[in-house]
PDB file of C-alpha atoms and ligand atoms in Angstrom:
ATOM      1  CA  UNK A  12      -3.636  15.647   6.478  1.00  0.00           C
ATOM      2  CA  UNK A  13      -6.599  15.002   9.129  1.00  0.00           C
ATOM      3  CA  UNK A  14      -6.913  17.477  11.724  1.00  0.00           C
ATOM      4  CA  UNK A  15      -7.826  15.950  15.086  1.00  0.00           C
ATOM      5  CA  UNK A  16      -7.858  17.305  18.786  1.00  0.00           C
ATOM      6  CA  UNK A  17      -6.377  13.701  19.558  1.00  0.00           C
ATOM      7  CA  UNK A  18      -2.518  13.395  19.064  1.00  0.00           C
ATOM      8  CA  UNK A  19      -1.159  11.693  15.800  1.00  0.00           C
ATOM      9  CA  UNK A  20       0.412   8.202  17.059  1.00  0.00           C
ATOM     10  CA  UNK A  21       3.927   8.362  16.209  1.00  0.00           C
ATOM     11  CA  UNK A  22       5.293   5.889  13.631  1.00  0.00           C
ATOM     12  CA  UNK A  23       8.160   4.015  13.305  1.00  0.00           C
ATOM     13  CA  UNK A  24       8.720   2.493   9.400  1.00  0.00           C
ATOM     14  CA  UNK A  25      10.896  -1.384   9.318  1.00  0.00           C
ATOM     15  CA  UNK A  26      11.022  -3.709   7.305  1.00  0.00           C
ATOM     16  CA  UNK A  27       8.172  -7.008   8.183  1.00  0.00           C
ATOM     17  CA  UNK A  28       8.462  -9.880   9.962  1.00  0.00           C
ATOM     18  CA  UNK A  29       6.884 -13.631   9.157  1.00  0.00           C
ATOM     19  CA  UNK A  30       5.232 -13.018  12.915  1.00  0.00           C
ATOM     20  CA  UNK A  31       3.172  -9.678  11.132  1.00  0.00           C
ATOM     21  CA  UNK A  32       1.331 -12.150   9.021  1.00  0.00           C
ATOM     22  CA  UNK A  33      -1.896 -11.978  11.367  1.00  0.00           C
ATOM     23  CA  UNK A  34      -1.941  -8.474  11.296  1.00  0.00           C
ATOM     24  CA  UNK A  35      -1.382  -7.713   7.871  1.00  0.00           C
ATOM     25  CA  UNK A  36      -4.262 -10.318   7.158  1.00  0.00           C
ATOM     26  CA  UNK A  37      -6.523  -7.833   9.453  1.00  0.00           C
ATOM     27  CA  UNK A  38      -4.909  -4.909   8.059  1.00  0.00           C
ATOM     28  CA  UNK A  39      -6.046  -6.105   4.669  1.00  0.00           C
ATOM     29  CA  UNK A  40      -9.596  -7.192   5.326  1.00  0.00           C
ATOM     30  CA  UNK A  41      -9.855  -3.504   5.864  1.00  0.00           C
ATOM     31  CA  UNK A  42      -9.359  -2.400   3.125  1.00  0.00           C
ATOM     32  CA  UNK A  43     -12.228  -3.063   0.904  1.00  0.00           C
ATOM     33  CA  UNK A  44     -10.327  -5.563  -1.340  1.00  0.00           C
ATOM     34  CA  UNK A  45     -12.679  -7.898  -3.486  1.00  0.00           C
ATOM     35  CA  UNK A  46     -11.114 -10.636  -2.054  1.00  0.00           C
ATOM     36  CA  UNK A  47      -9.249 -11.149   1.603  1.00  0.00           C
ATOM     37  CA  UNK A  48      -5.648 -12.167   1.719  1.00  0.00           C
ATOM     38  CA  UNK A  49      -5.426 -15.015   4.788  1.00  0.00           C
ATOM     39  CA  UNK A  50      -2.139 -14.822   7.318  1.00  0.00           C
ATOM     40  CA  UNK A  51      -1.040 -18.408   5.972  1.00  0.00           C
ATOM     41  CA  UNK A  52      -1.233 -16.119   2.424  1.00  0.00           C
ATOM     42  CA  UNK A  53       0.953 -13.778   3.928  1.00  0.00           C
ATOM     43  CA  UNK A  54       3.476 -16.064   5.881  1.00  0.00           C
ATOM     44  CA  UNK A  55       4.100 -17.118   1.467  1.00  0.00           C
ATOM     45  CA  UNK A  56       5.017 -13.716   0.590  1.00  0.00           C
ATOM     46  CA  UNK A  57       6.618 -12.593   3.460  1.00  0.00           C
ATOM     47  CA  UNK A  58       8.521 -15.565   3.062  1.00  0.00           C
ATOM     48  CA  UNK A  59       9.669 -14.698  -0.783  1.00  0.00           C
ATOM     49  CA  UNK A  60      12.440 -13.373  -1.249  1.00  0.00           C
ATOM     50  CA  UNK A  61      11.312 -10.930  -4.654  1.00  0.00           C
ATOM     51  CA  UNK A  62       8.483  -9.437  -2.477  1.00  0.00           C
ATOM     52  CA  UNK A  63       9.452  -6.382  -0.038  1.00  0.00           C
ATOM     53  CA  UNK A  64       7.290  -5.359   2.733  1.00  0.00           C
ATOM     54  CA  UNK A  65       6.868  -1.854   4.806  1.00  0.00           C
ATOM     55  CA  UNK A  66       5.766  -1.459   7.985  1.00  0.00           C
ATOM     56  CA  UNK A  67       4.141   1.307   9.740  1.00  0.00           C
ATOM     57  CA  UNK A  68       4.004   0.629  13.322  1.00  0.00           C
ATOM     58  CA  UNK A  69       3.972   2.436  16.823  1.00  0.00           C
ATOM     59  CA  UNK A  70       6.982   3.919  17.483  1.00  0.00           C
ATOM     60  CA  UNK A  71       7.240   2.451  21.111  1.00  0.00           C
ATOM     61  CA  UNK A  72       5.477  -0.706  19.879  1.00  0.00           C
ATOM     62  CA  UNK A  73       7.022  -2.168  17.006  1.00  0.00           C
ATOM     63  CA  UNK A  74       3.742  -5.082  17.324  1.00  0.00           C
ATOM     64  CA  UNK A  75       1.394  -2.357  16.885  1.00  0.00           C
ATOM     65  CA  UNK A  76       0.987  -2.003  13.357  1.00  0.00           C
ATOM     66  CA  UNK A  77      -0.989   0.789  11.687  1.00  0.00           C
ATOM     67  CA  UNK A  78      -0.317  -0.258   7.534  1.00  0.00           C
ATOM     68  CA  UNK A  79       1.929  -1.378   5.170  1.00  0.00           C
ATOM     69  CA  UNK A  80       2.810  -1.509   1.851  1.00  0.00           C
ATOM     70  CA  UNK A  81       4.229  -4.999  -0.022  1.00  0.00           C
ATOM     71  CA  UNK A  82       5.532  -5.453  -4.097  1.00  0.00           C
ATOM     72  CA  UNK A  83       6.959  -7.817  -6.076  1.00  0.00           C
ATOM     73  CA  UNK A  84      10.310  -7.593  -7.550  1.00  0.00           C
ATOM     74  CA  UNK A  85      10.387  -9.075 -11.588  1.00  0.00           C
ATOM     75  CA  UNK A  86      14.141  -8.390 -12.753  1.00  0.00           C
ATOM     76  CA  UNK A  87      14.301  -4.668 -13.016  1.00  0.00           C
ATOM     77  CA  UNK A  88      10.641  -3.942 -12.626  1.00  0.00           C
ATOM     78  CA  UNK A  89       8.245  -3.964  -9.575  1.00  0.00           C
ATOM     79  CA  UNK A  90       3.911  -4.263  -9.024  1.00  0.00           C
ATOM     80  CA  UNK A  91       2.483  -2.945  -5.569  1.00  0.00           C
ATOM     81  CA  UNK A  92       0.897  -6.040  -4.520  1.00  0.00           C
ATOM     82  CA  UNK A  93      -1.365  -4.393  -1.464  1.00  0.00           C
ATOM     83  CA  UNK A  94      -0.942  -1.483   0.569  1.00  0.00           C
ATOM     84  CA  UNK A  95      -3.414  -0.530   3.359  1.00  0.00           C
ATOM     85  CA  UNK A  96      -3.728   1.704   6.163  1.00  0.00           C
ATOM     86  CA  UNK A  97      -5.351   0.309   9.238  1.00  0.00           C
ATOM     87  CA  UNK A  98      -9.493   2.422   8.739  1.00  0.00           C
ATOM     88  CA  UNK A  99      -9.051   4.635  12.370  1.00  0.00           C
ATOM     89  CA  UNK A 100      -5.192   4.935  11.273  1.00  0.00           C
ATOM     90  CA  UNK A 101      -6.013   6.869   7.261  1.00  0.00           C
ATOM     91  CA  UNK A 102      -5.389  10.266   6.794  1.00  0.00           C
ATOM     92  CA  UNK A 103      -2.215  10.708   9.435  1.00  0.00           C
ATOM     93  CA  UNK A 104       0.298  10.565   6.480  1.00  0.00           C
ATOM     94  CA  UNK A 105       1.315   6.610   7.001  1.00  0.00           C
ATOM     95  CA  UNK A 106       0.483   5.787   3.373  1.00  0.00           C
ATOM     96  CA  UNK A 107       2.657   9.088   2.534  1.00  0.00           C
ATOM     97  CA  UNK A 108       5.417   7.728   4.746  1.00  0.00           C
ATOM     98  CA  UNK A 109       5.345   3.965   3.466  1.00  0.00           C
ATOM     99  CA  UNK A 110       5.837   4.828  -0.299  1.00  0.00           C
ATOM    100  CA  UNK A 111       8.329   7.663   0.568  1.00  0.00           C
ATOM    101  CA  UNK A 112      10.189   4.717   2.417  1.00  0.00           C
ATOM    102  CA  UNK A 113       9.367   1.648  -0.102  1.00  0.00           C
ATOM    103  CA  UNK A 114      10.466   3.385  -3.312  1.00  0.00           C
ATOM    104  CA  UNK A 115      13.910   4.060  -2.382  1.00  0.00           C
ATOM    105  CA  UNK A 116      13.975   0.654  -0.570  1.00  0.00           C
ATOM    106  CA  UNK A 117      12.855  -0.566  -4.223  1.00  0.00           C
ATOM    107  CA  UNK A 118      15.297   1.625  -6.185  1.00  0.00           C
ATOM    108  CA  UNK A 119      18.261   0.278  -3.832  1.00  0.00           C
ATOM    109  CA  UNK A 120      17.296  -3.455  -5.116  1.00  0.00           C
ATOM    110  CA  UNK A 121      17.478  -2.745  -8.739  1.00  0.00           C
ATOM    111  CA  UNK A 122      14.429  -1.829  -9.651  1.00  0.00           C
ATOM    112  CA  UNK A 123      13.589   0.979 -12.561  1.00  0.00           C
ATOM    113  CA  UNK A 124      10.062   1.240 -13.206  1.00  0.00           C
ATOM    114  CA  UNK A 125       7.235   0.400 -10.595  1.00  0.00           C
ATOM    115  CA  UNK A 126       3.840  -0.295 -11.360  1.00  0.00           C
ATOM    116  CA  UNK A 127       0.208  -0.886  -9.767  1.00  0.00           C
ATOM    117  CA  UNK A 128      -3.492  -1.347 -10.470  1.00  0.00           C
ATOM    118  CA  UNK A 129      -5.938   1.191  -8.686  1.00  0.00           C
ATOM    119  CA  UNK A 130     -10.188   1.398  -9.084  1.00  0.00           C
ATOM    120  CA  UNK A 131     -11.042   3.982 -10.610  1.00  0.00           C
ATOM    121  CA  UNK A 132     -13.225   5.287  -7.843  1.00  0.00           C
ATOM    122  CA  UNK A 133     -10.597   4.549  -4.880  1.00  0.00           C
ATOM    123  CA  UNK A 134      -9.726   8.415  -4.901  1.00  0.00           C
ATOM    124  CA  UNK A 135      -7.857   8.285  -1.416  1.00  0.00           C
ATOM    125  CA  UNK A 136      -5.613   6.294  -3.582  1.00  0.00           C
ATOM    126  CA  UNK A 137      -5.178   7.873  -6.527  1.00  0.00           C
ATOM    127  CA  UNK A 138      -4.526  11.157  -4.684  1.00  0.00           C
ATOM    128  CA  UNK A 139      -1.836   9.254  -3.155  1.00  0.00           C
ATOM    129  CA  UNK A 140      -0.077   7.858  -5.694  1.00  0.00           C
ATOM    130  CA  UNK A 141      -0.313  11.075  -7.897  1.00  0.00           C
ATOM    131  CA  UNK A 142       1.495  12.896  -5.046  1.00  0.00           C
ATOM    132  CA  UNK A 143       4.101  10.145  -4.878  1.00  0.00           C
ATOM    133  CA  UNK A 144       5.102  10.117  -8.678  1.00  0.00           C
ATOM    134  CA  UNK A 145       3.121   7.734 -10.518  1.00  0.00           C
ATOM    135  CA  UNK A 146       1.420   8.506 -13.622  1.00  0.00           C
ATOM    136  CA  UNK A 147      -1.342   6.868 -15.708  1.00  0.00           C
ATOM    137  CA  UNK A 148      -0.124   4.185 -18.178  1.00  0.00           C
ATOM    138  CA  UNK A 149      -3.234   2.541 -18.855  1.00  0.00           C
ATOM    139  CA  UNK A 150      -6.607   1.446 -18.284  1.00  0.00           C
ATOM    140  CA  UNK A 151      -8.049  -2.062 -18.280  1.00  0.00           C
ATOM    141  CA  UNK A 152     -11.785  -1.955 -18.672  1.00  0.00           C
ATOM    142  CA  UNK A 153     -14.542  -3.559 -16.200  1.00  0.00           C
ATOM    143  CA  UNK A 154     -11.432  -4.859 -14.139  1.00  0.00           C
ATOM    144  CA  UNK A 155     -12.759  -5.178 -10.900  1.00  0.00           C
ATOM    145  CA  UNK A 156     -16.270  -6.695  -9.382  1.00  0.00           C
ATOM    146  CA  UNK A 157     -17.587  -3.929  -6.569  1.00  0.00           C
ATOM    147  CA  UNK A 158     -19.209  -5.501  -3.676  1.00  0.00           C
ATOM    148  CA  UNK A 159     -22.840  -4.027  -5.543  1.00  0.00           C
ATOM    149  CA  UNK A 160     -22.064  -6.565  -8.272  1.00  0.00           C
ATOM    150  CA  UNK A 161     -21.606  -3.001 -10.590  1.00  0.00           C
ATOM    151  CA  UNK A 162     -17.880  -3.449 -12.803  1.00  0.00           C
ATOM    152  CA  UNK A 163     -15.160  -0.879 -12.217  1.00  0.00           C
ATOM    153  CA  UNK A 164     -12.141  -0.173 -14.430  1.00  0.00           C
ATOM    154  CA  UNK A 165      -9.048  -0.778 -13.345  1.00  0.00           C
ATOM    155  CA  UNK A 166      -6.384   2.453 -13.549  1.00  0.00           C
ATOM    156  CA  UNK A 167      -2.556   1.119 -14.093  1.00  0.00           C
ATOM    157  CA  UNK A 168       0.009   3.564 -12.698  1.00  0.00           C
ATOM    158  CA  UNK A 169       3.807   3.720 -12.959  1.00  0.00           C
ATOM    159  CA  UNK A 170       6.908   5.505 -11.497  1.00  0.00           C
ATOM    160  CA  UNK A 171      10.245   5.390 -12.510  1.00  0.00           C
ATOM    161  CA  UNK A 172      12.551   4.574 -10.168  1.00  0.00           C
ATOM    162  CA  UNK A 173      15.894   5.108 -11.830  1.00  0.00           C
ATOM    163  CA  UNK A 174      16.334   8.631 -10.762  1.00  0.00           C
ATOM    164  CA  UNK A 175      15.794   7.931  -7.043  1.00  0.00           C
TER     165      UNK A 175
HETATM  166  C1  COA B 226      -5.004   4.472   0.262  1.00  0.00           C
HETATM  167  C2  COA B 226      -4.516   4.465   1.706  1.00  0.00           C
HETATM  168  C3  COA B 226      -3.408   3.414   1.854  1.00  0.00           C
HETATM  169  C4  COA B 226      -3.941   5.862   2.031  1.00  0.00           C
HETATM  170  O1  COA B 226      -3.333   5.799   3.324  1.00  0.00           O
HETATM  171  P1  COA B 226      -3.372   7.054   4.324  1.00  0.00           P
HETATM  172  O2  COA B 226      -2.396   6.795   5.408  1.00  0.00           O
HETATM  173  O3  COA B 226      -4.756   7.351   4.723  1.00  0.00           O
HETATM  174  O4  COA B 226      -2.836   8.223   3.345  1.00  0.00           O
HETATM  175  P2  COA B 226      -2.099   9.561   3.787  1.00  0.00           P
HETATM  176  O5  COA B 226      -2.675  10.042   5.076  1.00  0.00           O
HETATM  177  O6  COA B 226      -0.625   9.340   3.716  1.00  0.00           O
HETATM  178  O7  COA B 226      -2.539  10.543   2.628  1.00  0.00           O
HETATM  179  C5  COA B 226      -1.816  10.592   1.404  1.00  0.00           C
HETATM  180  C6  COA B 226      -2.378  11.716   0.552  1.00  0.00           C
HETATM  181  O8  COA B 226      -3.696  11.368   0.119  1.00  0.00           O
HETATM  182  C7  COA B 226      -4.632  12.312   0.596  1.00  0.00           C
HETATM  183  N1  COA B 226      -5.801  11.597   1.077  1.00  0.00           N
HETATM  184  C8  COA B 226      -5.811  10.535   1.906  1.00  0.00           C
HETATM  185  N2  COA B 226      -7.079  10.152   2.147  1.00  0.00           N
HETATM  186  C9  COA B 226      -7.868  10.996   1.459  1.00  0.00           C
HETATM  187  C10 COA B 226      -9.278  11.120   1.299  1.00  0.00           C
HETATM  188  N3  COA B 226     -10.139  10.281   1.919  1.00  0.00           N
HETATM  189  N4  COA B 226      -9.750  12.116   0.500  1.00  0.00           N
HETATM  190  C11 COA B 226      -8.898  12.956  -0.114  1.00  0.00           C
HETATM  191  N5  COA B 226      -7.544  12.885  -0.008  1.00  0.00           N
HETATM  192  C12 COA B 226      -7.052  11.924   0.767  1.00  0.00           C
HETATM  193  C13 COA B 226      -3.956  13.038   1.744  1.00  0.00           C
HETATM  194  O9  COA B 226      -4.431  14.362   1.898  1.00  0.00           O
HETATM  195  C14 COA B 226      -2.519  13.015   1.354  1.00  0.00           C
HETATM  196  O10 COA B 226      -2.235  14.073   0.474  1.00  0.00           O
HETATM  197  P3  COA B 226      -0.949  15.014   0.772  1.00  0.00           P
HETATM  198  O11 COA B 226       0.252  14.132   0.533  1.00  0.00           O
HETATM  199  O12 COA B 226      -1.104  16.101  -0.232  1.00  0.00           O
HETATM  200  O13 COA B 226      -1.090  15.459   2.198  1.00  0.00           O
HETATM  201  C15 COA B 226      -5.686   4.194   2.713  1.00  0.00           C
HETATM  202  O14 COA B 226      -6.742   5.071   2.399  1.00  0.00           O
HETATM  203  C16 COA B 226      -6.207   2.760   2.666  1.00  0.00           C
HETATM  204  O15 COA B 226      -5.703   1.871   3.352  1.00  0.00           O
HETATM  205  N6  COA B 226      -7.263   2.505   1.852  1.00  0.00           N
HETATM  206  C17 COA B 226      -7.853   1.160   1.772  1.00  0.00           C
HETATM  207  C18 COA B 226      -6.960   0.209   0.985  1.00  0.00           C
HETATM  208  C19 COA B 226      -6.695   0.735  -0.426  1.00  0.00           C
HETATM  209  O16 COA B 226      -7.583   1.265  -1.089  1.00  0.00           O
HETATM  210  N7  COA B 226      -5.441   0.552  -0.903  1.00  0.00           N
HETATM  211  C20 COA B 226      -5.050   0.982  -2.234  1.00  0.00           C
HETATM  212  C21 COA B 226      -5.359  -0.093  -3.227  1.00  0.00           C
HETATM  213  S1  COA B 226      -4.818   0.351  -4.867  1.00  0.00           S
END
């Protein structure tokens, strides 16, 4: 947890909106994704019915949104499409918050076993994830293309959901 002389903004979690599709867009060109997600992109998956969205947002502000997190439901499994914390927002415990509110969200709608693809070097993440559950269950070699042109593997995680 970042220590700060400035207050932590308080944070409500809800479900998303189609009208968050702007923000999430900015939210996502944050987050150092190879490629950028646009908010016609997002209006789609918000608009799917097998894709779930979190939102972390000011708790007196519900416009104001700091991250989220957004999967895909398959039958009785689930993939973590994108989840990203707003940059001057990282390090409060939203990311924390938004799984510890998705995976039971997830769990509720059927779903057993969720999955997810993480760089190697995205340690922020990793920590994250390791502290939420998920274990390794794979590797895929020279998965993703870093912004230096250098190859990075990709690390597949998983957490079961049944016991939730
Ligand atoms: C990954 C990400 C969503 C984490 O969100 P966050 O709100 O900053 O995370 P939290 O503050 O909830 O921290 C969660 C845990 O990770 C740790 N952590 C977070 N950032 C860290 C960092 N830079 N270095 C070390 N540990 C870190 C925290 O200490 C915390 O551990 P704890 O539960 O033991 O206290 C955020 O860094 C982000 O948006 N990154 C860019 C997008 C991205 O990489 N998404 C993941 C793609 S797979």
């Amino acid at each position: 947890m970042r220590l700060s002389i400035f207050p932590t903004p308080k944070a409500a979690l809800r479900p998303a909106k189609l009208d968050d599709a702007a923000e999430l867009s900015t939210i996502h060109s944050e987050g150092g994704f190879s490629g950028s997600w646009s908010a016609g992109e997002f209006e789609s998956l918000l608009a799917d019915r097998a894709v779930i969205t979190e939102i972390a947002c000011h708790s007196r502000s519900p416009a104001k949104l700091f991250g989220f997190v957004m999967s895909r439901i398959a039958a009785d499994e689930a993939e973590i499409l994108t989840i990203a914390v707003r940059r001057t927002n990282r390090g409060y415990g939203y990311g924390r918050r938004l799984l510890d509110t998705h995976l039971p969200r997830l769990a509720a709608s059927g779903v057993k076993m969720l999955y997810l693809e993480v760089e190697e070097d995205n340690k922020p993440a990793i920590i994250l994830y390791e502290n939420t559950g998920f274990i390794v269950a794979g590797i895929r070699k020279a998965y993703y293309r870093k912004p230096d042109g250098r190859l990075a593997n990709a690390i597949i995680m998983k957490r079961e959901l049944a016991n939730l």
